């Protein structure tokens, strides 16, 4: 049986008729693997919803180094910040696979938020979650060692992919270099620590997936490192 595509999570807050009406006002576009979707510092042309595929969000540091910030997947969205504050894009987003996007113009975006308070509140919840995650990262960079940062980032990835049986299955694990860039450490440290977690039985690799059978064990490890 063909698996049904997961629609944009934010638009699921609309009823079917409202959602269809909004989508009729949006454009669609397919991006090739490696193609830039938006570029840091450019002016905003819309908000993007991932209909199929995966993208990488990167930032440029002050010394010009590219920092991997996040991987986004089917159902997630990006590009709303510039539509809210009118400032240039704060990140670059690149397709990691062939990716189908739904593109919402600034006009449709503003009208949707005015007409549908549930979507506006849903977007506020998304932004609140983003702020909390950034605060956690700032705290980790200021106080935590490399091992703790690796475990905490792995836990964040796992929490996005928990199945109904309580098992986390991460289907598209970032490369060790990408993982390291996200938490400001070296690839070798990531490789070493993930092998250690695998030896402990906290994670395992199967069919190009990372599987964490008991996420509580990883949570306990993160909490223990934080308490030191």
PDB file of C-alpha atoms in Angstrom:
ATOM      1  CA  UNK A   1       0.000   0.000   0.000  1.00  0.00           C
ATOM      2  CA  UNK A   2       1.326   3.425  -0.953  1.00  0.00           C
ATOM      3  CA  UNK A   3       2.093   5.548   2.095  1.00  0.00           C
ATOM      4  CA  UNK A   4       0.103   8.771   2.256  1.00  0.00           C
ATOM      5  CA  UNK A   5       2.152  11.927   2.324  1.00  0.00           C
ATOM      6  CA  UNK A   6       2.086  13.861   5.547  1.00  0.00           C
ATOM      7  CA  UNK A   7       0.785  17.370   4.888  1.00  0.00           C
ATOM      8  CA  UNK A   8       2.114  20.546   6.501  1.00  0.00           C
ATOM      9  CA  UNK A   9       1.615  20.246  10.263  1.00  0.00           C
ATOM     10  CA  UNK A  10       0.716  23.918  10.664  1.00  0.00           C
ATOM     11  CA  UNK A  11      -2.035  23.739   8.038  1.00  0.00           C
ATOM     12  CA  UNK A  12      -3.550  20.687   9.725  1.00  0.00           C
ATOM     13  CA  UNK A  13      -5.025  23.163  12.231  1.00  0.00           C
ATOM     14  CA  UNK A  14      -7.460  24.214   9.490  1.00  0.00           C
ATOM     15  CA  UNK A  15     -10.521  22.207   8.534  1.00  0.00           C
ATOM     16  CA  UNK A  16     -10.480  20.515   5.143  1.00  0.00           C
ATOM     17  CA  UNK A  17     -12.286  23.293   3.269  1.00  0.00           C
ATOM     18  CA  UNK A  18     -10.125  26.032   4.791  1.00  0.00           C
ATOM     19  CA  UNK A  19      -6.945  24.072   4.077  1.00  0.00           C
ATOM     20  CA  UNK A  20      -7.899  23.466   0.441  1.00  0.00           C
ATOM     21  CA  UNK A  21      -8.704  27.154   0.014  1.00  0.00           C
ATOM     22  CA  UNK A  22      -5.306  28.201   1.426  1.00  0.00           C
ATOM     23  CA  UNK A  23      -3.416  25.658  -0.682  1.00  0.00           C
ATOM     24  CA  UNK A  24      -5.121  26.875  -3.855  1.00  0.00           C
ATOM     25  CA  UNK A  25      -3.486  30.264  -3.228  1.00  0.00           C
ATOM     26  CA  UNK A  26       0.010  28.755  -2.853  1.00  0.00           C
ATOM     27  CA  UNK A  27       2.606  27.843  -5.467  1.00  0.00           C
ATOM     28  CA  UNK A  28       4.504  24.555  -5.641  1.00  0.00           C
ATOM     29  CA  UNK A  29       8.038  23.859  -6.765  1.00  0.00           C
ATOM     30  CA  UNK A  30      10.402  20.897  -6.911  1.00  0.00           C
ATOM     31  CA  UNK A  31      14.037  21.416  -5.880  1.00  0.00           C
ATOM     32  CA  UNK A  32      16.883  19.133  -6.917  1.00  0.00           C
ATOM     33  CA  UNK A  33      19.224  17.616  -4.345  1.00  0.00           C
ATOM     34  CA  UNK A  34      21.806  20.251  -3.392  1.00  0.00           C
ATOM     35  CA  UNK A  35      19.763  23.180  -4.722  1.00  0.00           C
ATOM     36  CA  UNK A  36      19.438  26.269  -2.536  1.00  0.00           C
ATOM     37  CA  UNK A  37      15.864  27.124  -1.618  1.00  0.00           C
ATOM     38  CA  UNK A  38      16.488  30.359   0.273  1.00  0.00           C
ATOM     39  CA  UNK A  39      19.747  32.203   0.982  1.00  0.00           C
ATOM     40  CA  UNK A  40      20.831  34.056   4.096  1.00  0.00           C
ATOM     41  CA  UNK A  41      20.536  37.896   3.857  1.00  0.00           C
ATOM     42  CA  UNK A  42      18.164  37.847   0.853  1.00  0.00           C
ATOM     43  CA  UNK A  43      14.706  39.414   1.053  1.00  0.00           C
ATOM     44  CA  UNK A  44      11.794  37.125   1.853  1.00  0.00           C
ATOM     45  CA  UNK A  45       9.493  35.976  -0.921  1.00  0.00           C
ATOM     46  CA  UNK A  46       7.312  33.598   1.068  1.00  0.00           C
ATOM     47  CA  UNK A  47       6.914  30.876   3.660  1.00  0.00           C
ATOM     48  CA  UNK A  48       7.841  27.297   2.744  1.00  0.00           C
ATOM     49  CA  UNK A  49       6.180  23.986   3.667  1.00  0.00           C
ATOM     50  CA  UNK A  50       7.990  20.702   2.972  1.00  0.00           C
ATOM     51  CA  UNK A  51       5.569  18.443   1.121  1.00  0.00           C
ATOM     52  CA  UNK A  52       8.212  15.790   0.373  1.00  0.00           C
ATOM     53  CA  UNK A  53      11.921  15.503   1.057  1.00  0.00           C
ATOM     54  CA  UNK A  54      14.426  16.926   3.531  1.00  0.00           C
ATOM     55  CA  UNK A  55      16.335  20.210   3.831  1.00  0.00           C
ATOM     56  CA  UNK A  56      19.384  21.493   5.697  1.00  0.00           C
ATOM     57  CA  UNK A  57      19.352  24.849   7.496  1.00  0.00           C
ATOM     58  CA  UNK A  58      22.775  26.527   7.732  1.00  0.00           C
ATOM     59  CA  UNK A  59      24.070  29.777   9.212  1.00  0.00           C
ATOM     60  CA  UNK A  60      27.254  31.737   8.543  1.00  0.00           C
ATOM     61  CA  UNK A  61      29.413  32.532  11.560  1.00  0.00           C
ATOM     62  CA  UNK A  62      31.236  35.839  11.892  1.00  0.00           C
ATOM     63  CA  UNK A  63      34.430  34.254  10.517  1.00  0.00           C
ATOM     64  CA  UNK A  64      32.557  32.988   7.443  1.00  0.00           C
ATOM     65  CA  UNK A  65      32.299  29.369   8.593  1.00  0.00           C
ATOM     66  CA  UNK A  66      29.127  27.508   7.634  1.00  0.00           C
ATOM     67  CA  UNK A  67      27.319  26.075  10.645  1.00  0.00           C
ATOM     68  CA  UNK A  68      24.696  23.338  10.252  1.00  0.00           C
ATOM     69  CA  UNK A  69      21.748  24.445  12.351  1.00  0.00           C
ATOM     70  CA  UNK A  70      18.977  21.910  11.702  1.00  0.00           C
ATOM     71  CA  UNK A  71      17.525  19.303   9.388  1.00  0.00           C
ATOM     72  CA  UNK A  72      13.847  19.737   8.515  1.00  0.00           C
ATOM     73  CA  UNK A  73      11.618  17.043   7.113  1.00  0.00           C
ATOM     74  CA  UNK A  74       8.281  16.419   5.445  1.00  0.00           C
ATOM     75  CA  UNK A  75       5.478  18.333   7.161  1.00  0.00           C
ATOM     76  CA  UNK A  76       7.730  21.039   8.640  1.00  0.00           C
ATOM     77  CA  UNK A  77       7.975  24.677   7.556  1.00  0.00           C
ATOM     78  CA  UNK A  78      10.457  27.555   7.465  1.00  0.00           C
ATOM     79  CA  UNK A  79      10.753  31.145   6.277  1.00  0.00           C
ATOM     80  CA  UNK A  80       8.159  32.699   8.581  1.00  0.00           C
ATOM     81  CA  UNK A  81      10.525  34.932  10.569  1.00  0.00           C
ATOM     82  CA  UNK A  82      11.280  37.309   7.703  1.00  0.00           C
ATOM     83  CA  UNK A  83       7.590  37.564   6.872  1.00  0.00           C
ATOM     84  CA  UNK A  84       6.840  38.572  10.462  1.00  0.00           C
ATOM     85  CA  UNK A  85       9.561  41.178  11.034  1.00  0.00           C
ATOM     86  CA  UNK A  86      10.382  42.253   7.451  1.00  0.00           C
ATOM     87  CA  UNK A  87      14.089  41.562   7.947  1.00  0.00           C
ATOM     88  CA  UNK A  88      16.291  39.645   5.468  1.00  0.00           C
ATOM     89  CA  UNK A  89      16.594  35.876   5.701  1.00  0.00           C
ATOM     90  CA  UNK A  90      18.594  34.726   8.744  1.00  0.00           C
ATOM     91  CA  UNK A  91      19.645  31.343   7.319  1.00  0.00           C
ATOM     92  CA  UNK A  92      20.279  29.405   4.120  1.00  0.00           C
ATOM     93  CA  UNK A  93      18.152  26.355   3.356  1.00  0.00           C
ATOM     94  CA  UNK A  94      19.358  23.680   0.919  1.00  0.00           C
ATOM     95  CA  UNK A  95      17.581  20.556  -0.347  1.00  0.00           C
ATOM     96  CA  UNK A  96      19.212  17.378   0.997  1.00  0.00           C
ATOM     97  CA  UNK A  97      17.097  15.246  -1.348  1.00  0.00           C
ATOM     98  CA  UNK A  98      14.798  15.994  -4.243  1.00  0.00           C
ATOM     99  CA  UNK A  99      12.239  18.098  -2.415  1.00  0.00           C
ATOM    100  CA  UNK A 100       8.706  19.288  -3.181  1.00  0.00           C
ATOM    101  CA  UNK A 101       7.793  22.595  -1.579  1.00  0.00           C
ATOM    102  CA  UNK A 102       4.550  24.482  -1.046  1.00  0.00           C
ATOM    103  CA  UNK A 103       5.313  28.205  -1.184  1.00  0.00           C
ATOM    104  CA  UNK A 104       2.973  30.709   0.485  1.00  0.00           C
ATOM    105  CA  UNK A 105       3.268  34.354  -0.540  1.00  0.00           C
ATOM    106  CA  UNK A 106       3.574  37.091   2.109  1.00  0.00           C
ATOM    107  CA  UNK A 107       0.068  38.316   1.271  1.00  0.00           C
ATOM    108  CA  UNK A 108      -1.529  34.889   1.725  1.00  0.00           C
ATOM    109  CA  UNK A 109       0.522  34.340   4.909  1.00  0.00           C
ATOM    110  CA  UNK A 110      -0.723  37.558   6.535  1.00  0.00           C
ATOM    111  CA  UNK A 111      -4.317  36.916   5.485  1.00  0.00           C
ATOM    112  CA  UNK A 112      -4.206  33.358   6.834  1.00  0.00           C
ATOM    113  CA  UNK A 113      -3.017  34.520  10.252  1.00  0.00           C
ATOM    114  CA  UNK A 114      -5.753  37.186  10.434  1.00  0.00           C
ATOM    115  CA  UNK A 115      -8.546  34.836   9.401  1.00  0.00           C
ATOM    116  CA  UNK A 116      -7.477  31.731  11.309  1.00  0.00           C
ATOM    117  CA  UNK A 117      -6.438  32.373  14.940  1.00  0.00           C
ATOM    118  CA  UNK A 118      -5.764  28.649  15.482  1.00  0.00           C
ATOM    119  CA  UNK A 119      -2.983  28.786  12.882  1.00  0.00           C
ATOM    120  CA  UNK A 120      -1.601  32.008  14.369  1.00  0.00           C
ATOM    121  CA  UNK A 121      -1.501  30.355  17.805  1.00  0.00           C
ATOM    122  CA  UNK A 122       0.068  27.219  16.301  1.00  0.00           C
ATOM    123  CA  UNK A 123       2.797  29.356  14.759  1.00  0.00           C
ATOM    124  CA  UNK A 124       3.389  31.044  18.134  1.00  0.00           C
ATOM    125  CA  UNK A 125       3.848  27.601  19.694  1.00  0.00           C
ATOM    126  CA  UNK A 126       6.376  26.714  16.980  1.00  0.00           C
ATOM    127  CA  UNK A 127       8.337  29.910  17.603  1.00  0.00           C
ATOM    128  CA  UNK A 128       8.223  29.362  21.382  1.00  0.00           C
ATOM    129  CA  UNK A 129       9.648  25.882  20.852  1.00  0.00           C
ATOM    130  CA  UNK A 130      12.410  27.327  18.686  1.00  0.00           C
ATOM    131  CA  UNK A 131      13.338  29.872  21.381  1.00  0.00           C
ATOM    132  CA  UNK A 132      13.434  27.174  24.067  1.00  0.00           C
ATOM    133  CA  UNK A 133      15.687  24.962  21.926  1.00  0.00           C
ATOM    134  CA  UNK A 134      18.026  27.887  21.285  1.00  0.00           C
ATOM    135  CA  UNK A 135      18.159  28.654  25.012  1.00  0.00           C
ATOM    136  CA  UNK A 136      19.038  25.008  25.695  1.00  0.00           C
ATOM    137  CA  UNK A 137      21.845  25.169  23.141  1.00  0.00           C
ATOM    138  CA  UNK A 138      23.241  28.385  24.584  1.00  0.00           C
ATOM    139  CA  UNK A 139      23.265  26.767  28.024  1.00  0.00           C
ATOM    140  CA  UNK A 140      24.975  23.652  26.636  1.00  0.00           C
ATOM    141  CA  UNK A 141      27.659  25.623  24.801  1.00  0.00           C
ATOM    142  CA  UNK A 142      28.361  27.696  27.919  1.00  0.00           C
ATOM    143  CA  UNK A 143      28.443  24.940  30.527  1.00  0.00           C
ATOM    144  CA  UNK A 144      28.487  21.467  28.964  1.00  0.00           C
ATOM    145  CA  UNK A 145      31.323  19.343  27.659  1.00  0.00           C
ATOM    146  CA  UNK A 146      31.481  17.808  24.214  1.00  0.00           C
ATOM    147  CA  UNK A 147      30.038  14.442  25.318  1.00  0.00           C
ATOM    148  CA  UNK A 148      27.023  16.117  26.881  1.00  0.00           C
ATOM    149  CA  UNK A 149      26.381  18.189  23.758  1.00  0.00           C
ATOM    150  CA  UNK A 150      26.532  15.079  21.573  1.00  0.00           C
ATOM    151  CA  UNK A 151      24.104  13.174  23.813  1.00  0.00           C
ATOM    152  CA  UNK A 152      21.720  16.139  24.046  1.00  0.00           C
ATOM    153  CA  UNK A 153      21.664  16.611  20.267  1.00  0.00           C
ATOM    154  CA  UNK A 154      21.042  12.898  19.757  1.00  0.00           C
ATOM    155  CA  UNK A 155      18.159  13.118  22.229  1.00  0.00           C
ATOM    156  CA  UNK A 156      16.663  16.050  20.300  1.00  0.00           C
ATOM    157  CA  UNK A 157      16.829  14.039  17.087  1.00  0.00           C
ATOM    158  CA  UNK A 158      15.324  10.993  18.760  1.00  0.00           C
ATOM    159  CA  UNK A 159      12.405  12.933  20.234  1.00  0.00           C
ATOM    160  CA  UNK A 160      11.324  13.902  16.699  1.00  0.00           C
ATOM    161  CA  UNK A 161      11.043  10.247  15.682  1.00  0.00           C
ATOM    162  CA  UNK A 162       9.406   8.377  18.563  1.00  0.00           C
ATOM    163  CA  UNK A 163       6.926   5.743  17.370  1.00  0.00           C
ATOM    164  CA  UNK A 164       3.792   4.609  19.179  1.00  0.00           C
ATOM    165  CA  UNK A 165       5.780   1.732  20.673  1.00  0.00           C
ATOM    166  CA  UNK A 166       8.134   4.184  22.384  1.00  0.00           C
ATOM    167  CA  UNK A 167      11.063   3.346  20.117  1.00  0.00           C
ATOM    168  CA  UNK A 168      12.902   6.199  18.373  1.00  0.00           C
ATOM    169  CA  UNK A 169      13.811   5.437  14.758  1.00  0.00           C
ATOM    170  CA  UNK A 170      15.863   8.155  13.098  1.00  0.00           C
ATOM    171  CA  UNK A 171      15.564   7.505   9.335  1.00  0.00           C
ATOM    172  CA  UNK A 172      17.883  10.187   7.965  1.00  0.00           C
ATOM    173  CA  UNK A 173      20.725  10.634  10.392  1.00  0.00           C
ATOM    174  CA  UNK A 174      22.969  13.633   9.606  1.00  0.00           C
ATOM    175  CA  UNK A 175      26.531  12.775   8.673  1.00  0.00           C
ATOM    176  CA  UNK A 176      28.991  12.910  11.548  1.00  0.00           C
ATOM    177  CA  UNK A 177      30.451  16.109  10.060  1.00  0.00           C
ATOM    178  CA  UNK A 178      27.005  17.737   9.889  1.00  0.00           C
ATOM    179  CA  UNK A 179      26.208  16.559  13.413  1.00  0.00           C
ATOM    180  CA  UNK A 180      29.495  18.000  14.696  1.00  0.00           C
ATOM    181  CA  UNK A 181      28.862  21.344  12.991  1.00  0.00           C
ATOM    182  CA  UNK A 182      25.519  21.667  14.756  1.00  0.00           C
ATOM    183  CA  UNK A 183      27.075  21.401  18.215  1.00  0.00           C
ATOM    184  CA  UNK A 184      30.456  23.030  17.538  1.00  0.00           C
ATOM    185  CA  UNK A 185      32.776  20.061  17.895  1.00  0.00           C
ATOM    186  CA  UNK A 186      34.864  17.741  15.717  1.00  0.00           C
ATOM    187  CA  UNK A 187      33.598  14.852  13.581  1.00  0.00           C
ATOM    188  CA  UNK A 188      35.966  12.467  15.354  1.00  0.00           C
ATOM    189  CA  UNK A 189      34.348  13.234  18.706  1.00  0.00           C
ATOM    190  CA  UNK A 190      30.903  12.458  17.292  1.00  0.00           C
ATOM    191  CA  UNK A 191      32.081   9.175  15.758  1.00  0.00           C
ATOM    192  CA  UNK A 192      33.758   8.138  19.011  1.00  0.00           C
ATOM    193  CA  UNK A 193      30.773   8.961  21.217  1.00  0.00           C
ATOM    194  CA  UNK A 194      28.175   7.339  18.963  1.00  0.00           C
ATOM    195  CA  UNK A 195      30.253   4.157  18.916  1.00  0.00           C
ATOM    196  CA  UNK A 196      30.318   4.295  22.720  1.00  0.00           C
ATOM    197  CA  UNK A 197      26.511   4.629  22.854  1.00  0.00           C
ATOM    198  CA  UNK A 198      26.239   1.702  20.459  1.00  0.00           C
ATOM    199  CA  UNK A 199      28.466  -0.463  22.684  1.00  0.00           C
ATOM    200  CA  UNK A 200      26.266   0.413  25.672  1.00  0.00           C
ATOM    201  CA  UNK A 201      23.210  -0.704  23.721  1.00  0.00           C
ATOM    202  CA  UNK A 202      21.612   2.736  23.926  1.00  0.00           C
ATOM    203  CA  UNK A 203      21.493   2.984  20.147  1.00  0.00           C
ATOM    204  CA  UNK A 204      21.869   0.605  17.240  1.00  0.00           C
ATOM    205  CA  UNK A 205      22.168   0.860  13.483  1.00  0.00           C
ATOM    206  CA  UNK A 206      19.825  -1.042  11.181  1.00  0.00           C
ATOM    207  CA  UNK A 207      19.075  -0.532   7.484  1.00  0.00           C
ATOM    208  CA  UNK A 208      20.581   2.975   7.495  1.00  0.00           C
ATOM    209  CA  UNK A 209      18.499   3.902  10.527  1.00  0.00           C
ATOM    210  CA  UNK A 210      19.569   4.850  14.015  1.00  0.00           C
ATOM    211  CA  UNK A 211      17.317   3.043  16.489  1.00  0.00           C
ATOM    212  CA  UNK A 212      17.034   3.935  20.168  1.00  0.00           C
ATOM    213  CA  UNK A 213      14.939   1.176  21.755  1.00  0.00           C
ATOM    214  CA  UNK A 214      14.683   2.764  25.220  1.00  0.00           C
ATOM    215  CA  UNK A 215      14.812   6.528  25.019  1.00  0.00           C
ATOM    216  CA  UNK A 216      14.720   6.774  28.827  1.00  0.00           C
ATOM    217  CA  UNK A 217      18.274   5.421  28.956  1.00  0.00           C
ATOM    218  CA  UNK A 218      19.477   8.275  26.739  1.00  0.00           C
ATOM    219  CA  UNK A 219      17.450  10.795  28.756  1.00  0.00           C
ATOM    220  CA  UNK A 220      19.031   9.499  31.961  1.00  0.00           C
ATOM    221  CA  UNK A 221      22.511   9.799  30.460  1.00  0.00           C
ATOM    222  CA  UNK A 222      21.869  13.403  29.441  1.00  0.00           C
ATOM    223  CA  UNK A 223      20.473  14.233  32.897  1.00  0.00           C
ATOM    224  CA  UNK A 224      23.474  12.606  34.603  1.00  0.00           C
ATOM    225  CA  UNK A 225      25.970  14.576  32.534  1.00  0.00           C
ATOM    226  CA  UNK A 226      24.036  17.783  33.227  1.00  0.00           C
ATOM    227  CA  UNK A 227      24.211  17.161  36.964  1.00  0.00           C
ATOM    228  CA  UNK A 228      27.992  16.836  37.027  1.00  0.00           C
TER     229      UNK A 228
END
